């Protein structure tokens, strides 16, 4: 019958007659073939078993039965006899540790709630800033956003010659390039109607394989339904909320401050 991990550790420490590190104990166990480890990180298993049964190291998963004591340099030696920690002391320590852990968990939850609140306020503010752009500024903004998404040769057309198209560019798909037209409507509250989509498609039909319609407002249901039409140029609809998400995703004119939140990994 195979010995337990604790018995194997005690055996090699007793034979060594001196304090050992967890690594030294593990190597001795392997050399003497005292235990068959199935874990991916057996050295860590030995270390945690020693610490679970070590005097002075109390944590929720620690054992009340103590076989070892820690020395300097992360070495441990075998006690002459098993020491059993008082149940009351062990219970109080575990309650205190559990209370602290629960407090950390609740605090982390509050941090994530604040993070969501911050993002919500941030998105509202970004849409408001987009609506403060002039129509020509919004066209240039849309051009730069497409460039950030690896579109090529993106240009804003002349206002007097756009014919319902504010700009165009190319998007590489596999070995080919799609000719893409885009339209920009810097509107405040008025929603984009179907007729706007139809006019944009009519201006680009035959010359472009795809259209992109940017707006700082939103689209009606009929406009959304008209975005895909059999045999006609498909139109991708990007409203104010979607624009902000694209900006966040590509870090386009958006800076991110990283706040590190450490967590237990023992």
PDB file of C-alpha atoms in Angstrom, residues 10-120:
ATOM      1  CA  UNK A  10       8.168  12.892   7.289  1.00  0.00           C
ATOM      2  CA  UNK A  11      10.187   9.857   6.202  1.00  0.00           C
ATOM      3  CA  UNK A  12      12.735  11.831   4.146  1.00  0.00           C
ATOM      4  CA  UNK A  13      13.033  14.554   6.807  1.00  0.00           C
ATOM      5  CA  UNK A  14      13.615  11.939   9.526  1.00  0.00           C
ATOM      6  CA  UNK A  15      16.285  10.227   7.452  1.00  0.00           C
ATOM      7  CA  UNK A  16      17.971  13.549   6.587  1.00  0.00           C
ATOM      8  CA  UNK A  17      18.107  14.546  10.261  1.00  0.00           C
ATOM      9  CA  UNK A  18      17.990  18.212   9.339  1.00  0.00           C
ATOM     10  CA  UNK A  19      15.705  20.890   7.978  1.00  0.00           C
ATOM     11  CA  UNK A  20      14.824  20.633   4.291  1.00  0.00           C
ATOM     12  CA  UNK A  21      13.281  22.916   1.738  1.00  0.00           C
ATOM     13  CA  UNK A  22      10.120  21.707  -0.008  1.00  0.00           C
ATOM     14  CA  UNK A  23      12.162  21.116  -3.174  1.00  0.00           C
ATOM     15  CA  UNK A  24      14.721  19.008  -1.295  1.00  0.00           C
ATOM     16  CA  UNK A  25      11.932  16.982   0.302  1.00  0.00           C
ATOM     17  CA  UNK A  26      10.302  16.429  -3.071  1.00  0.00           C
ATOM     18  CA  UNK A  27      13.557  15.321  -4.731  1.00  0.00           C
ATOM     19  CA  UNK A  28      14.252  12.881  -1.880  1.00  0.00           C
ATOM     20  CA  UNK A  29      10.741  11.416  -2.194  1.00  0.00           C
ATOM     21  CA  UNK A  30      11.216  10.902  -5.947  1.00  0.00           C
ATOM     22  CA  UNK A  31      14.682   9.393  -5.449  1.00  0.00           C
ATOM     23  CA  UNK A  32      13.355   6.869  -2.928  1.00  0.00           C
ATOM     24  CA  UNK A  33      10.130   6.304  -4.905  1.00  0.00           C
ATOM     25  CA  UNK A  34       8.004   6.903  -1.821  1.00  0.00           C
ATOM     26  CA  UNK A  35       5.042   8.509  -3.571  1.00  0.00           C
ATOM     27  CA  UNK A  36       3.566   8.550  -7.090  1.00  0.00           C
ATOM     28  CA  UNK A  37       2.641  12.154  -7.912  1.00  0.00           C
ATOM     29  CA  UNK A  38      -0.159  12.681 -10.437  1.00  0.00           C
ATOM     30  CA  UNK A  39      -0.360  16.488 -10.154  1.00  0.00           C
ATOM     31  CA  UNK A  40       1.060  18.772 -12.853  1.00  0.00           C
ATOM     32  CA  UNK A  41       3.128  20.669 -10.266  1.00  0.00           C
ATOM     33  CA  UNK A  42       4.174  18.087  -7.649  1.00  0.00           C
ATOM     34  CA  UNK A  43       6.744  20.399  -6.025  1.00  0.00           C
ATOM     35  CA  UNK A  44       3.941  22.822  -5.213  1.00  0.00           C
ATOM     36  CA  UNK A  45       1.869  19.974  -3.771  1.00  0.00           C
ATOM     37  CA  UNK A  46       4.724  19.080  -1.381  1.00  0.00           C
ATOM     38  CA  UNK A  47       5.141  22.725  -0.364  1.00  0.00           C
ATOM     39  CA  UNK A  48       1.435  23.211   0.344  1.00  0.00           C
ATOM     40  CA  UNK A  49       1.193  19.974   2.332  1.00  0.00           C
ATOM     41  CA  UNK A  50       4.128  21.048   4.486  1.00  0.00           C
ATOM     42  CA  UNK A  51       2.628  24.503   5.039  1.00  0.00           C
ATOM     43  CA  UNK A  52      -0.816  23.066   5.852  1.00  0.00           C
ATOM     44  CA  UNK A  53       0.798  21.037   8.655  1.00  0.00           C
ATOM     45  CA  UNK A  54       3.273  23.685   9.827  1.00  0.00           C
ATOM     46  CA  UNK A  55       3.101  25.398  13.242  1.00  0.00           C
ATOM     47  CA  UNK A  56       2.407  29.133  13.022  1.00  0.00           C
ATOM     48  CA  UNK A  57       0.928  28.996   9.511  1.00  0.00           C
ATOM     49  CA  UNK A  58      -2.833  29.248   9.843  1.00  0.00           C
ATOM     50  CA  UNK A  59      -5.160  29.785   6.913  1.00  0.00           C
ATOM     51  CA  UNK A  60      -8.614  28.425   5.983  1.00  0.00           C
ATOM     52  CA  UNK A  61      -7.314  25.156   4.494  1.00  0.00           C
ATOM     53  CA  UNK A  62      -4.608  24.590   7.139  1.00  0.00           C
ATOM     54  CA  UNK A  63      -4.747  21.389   9.171  1.00  0.00           C
ATOM     55  CA  UNK A  64      -5.013  21.519  12.993  1.00  0.00           C
ATOM     56  CA  UNK A  65      -2.494  18.626  13.105  1.00  0.00           C
ATOM     57  CA  UNK A  66       1.023  20.049  12.922  1.00  0.00           C
ATOM     58  CA  UNK A  67       4.033  17.907  11.918  1.00  0.00           C
ATOM     59  CA  UNK A  68       6.559  20.573  10.915  1.00  0.00           C
ATOM     60  CA  UNK A  69       8.091  23.857  11.965  1.00  0.00           C
ATOM     61  CA  UNK A  70       9.586  26.506   9.706  1.00  0.00           C
ATOM     62  CA  UNK A  71      13.191  27.680   9.941  1.00  0.00           C
ATOM     63  CA  UNK A  72      14.940  30.452   8.047  1.00  0.00           C
ATOM     64  CA  UNK A  73      15.610  30.220   4.290  1.00  0.00           C
ATOM     65  CA  UNK A  74      12.246  28.517   3.679  1.00  0.00           C
ATOM     66  CA  UNK A  75      13.404  25.298   5.344  1.00  0.00           C
ATOM     67  CA  UNK A  76      11.240  23.057   7.497  1.00  0.00           C
ATOM     68  CA  UNK A  77      12.092  20.425  10.070  1.00  0.00           C
ATOM     69  CA  UNK A  78      10.149  17.547  11.552  1.00  0.00           C
ATOM     70  CA  UNK A  79       8.641  17.930  15.018  1.00  0.00           C
ATOM     71  CA  UNK A  80       9.390  15.200  17.523  1.00  0.00           C
ATOM     72  CA  UNK A  81       5.671  14.693  18.030  1.00  0.00           C
ATOM     73  CA  UNK A  82       2.419  15.737  16.421  1.00  0.00           C
ATOM     74  CA  UNK A  83       0.981  18.991  17.755  1.00  0.00           C
ATOM     75  CA  UNK A  84      -2.751  19.600  17.559  1.00  0.00           C
ATOM     76  CA  UNK A  85      -3.854  23.245  17.500  1.00  0.00           C
ATOM     77  CA  UNK A  86      -6.709  24.079  19.895  1.00  0.00           C
ATOM     78  CA  UNK A  87     -10.018  23.903  18.048  1.00  0.00           C
ATOM     79  CA  UNK A  88     -11.133  27.279  19.426  1.00  0.00           C
ATOM     80  CA  UNK A  89      -7.961  29.007  18.219  1.00  0.00           C
ATOM     81  CA  UNK A  90      -8.188  27.346  14.805  1.00  0.00           C
ATOM     82  CA  UNK A  91     -11.846  28.268  14.485  1.00  0.00           C
ATOM     83  CA  UNK A  92     -11.223  31.921  15.397  1.00  0.00           C
ATOM     84  CA  UNK A  93      -8.319  32.203  12.952  1.00  0.00           C
ATOM     85  CA  UNK A  94     -10.387  30.737  10.164  1.00  0.00           C
ATOM     86  CA  UNK A  95     -13.295  33.050  10.928  1.00  0.00           C
ATOM     87  CA  UNK A  96     -10.976  36.066  10.878  1.00  0.00           C
ATOM     88  CA  UNK A  97      -9.354  35.026   7.602  1.00  0.00           C
ATOM     89  CA  UNK A  98     -12.718  34.229   6.038  1.00  0.00           C
ATOM     90  CA  UNK A  99     -14.090  37.591   7.152  1.00  0.00           C
ATOM     91  CA  UNK A 100     -11.123  39.389   5.590  1.00  0.00           C
ATOM     92  CA  UNK A 101     -11.474  37.405   2.354  1.00  0.00           C
ATOM     93  CA  UNK A 102     -15.200  38.184   2.170  1.00  0.00           C
ATOM     94  CA  UNK A 103     -14.452  41.867   2.740  1.00  0.00           C
ATOM     95  CA  UNK A 104     -11.991  41.822  -0.175  1.00  0.00           C
ATOM     96  CA  UNK A 105     -14.551  40.110  -2.407  1.00  0.00           C
ATOM     97  CA  UNK A 106     -17.243  42.671  -1.581  1.00  0.00           C
ATOM     98  CA  UNK A 107     -14.815  45.543  -2.133  1.00  0.00           C
ATOM     99  CA  UNK A 108     -13.837  44.119  -5.518  1.00  0.00           C
ATOM    100  CA  UNK A 109     -17.519  43.882  -6.468  1.00  0.00           C
ATOM    101  CA  UNK A 110     -17.958  47.549  -5.550  1.00  0.00           C
ATOM    102  CA  UNK A 111     -14.941  48.457  -7.689  1.00  0.00           C
ATOM    103  CA  UNK A 112     -16.476  46.723 -10.711  1.00  0.00           C
ATOM    104  CA  UNK A 113     -19.785  48.501 -10.111  1.00  0.00           C
ATOM    105  CA  UNK A 114     -17.960  51.836 -10.040  1.00  0.00           C
ATOM    106  CA  UNK A 115     -16.127  50.814 -13.213  1.00  0.00           C
ATOM    107  CA  UNK A 116     -19.440  50.162 -14.993  1.00  0.00           C
ATOM    108  CA  UNK A 117     -20.811  53.480 -13.744  1.00  0.00           C
ATOM    109  CA  UNK A 118     -17.701  55.269 -14.998  1.00  0.00           C
ATOM    110  CA  UNK A 119     -18.005  53.649 -18.443  1.00  0.00           C
ATOM    111  CA  UNK A 120     -21.662  54.622 -18.669  1.00  0.00           C
TER     112      UNK A 120
END
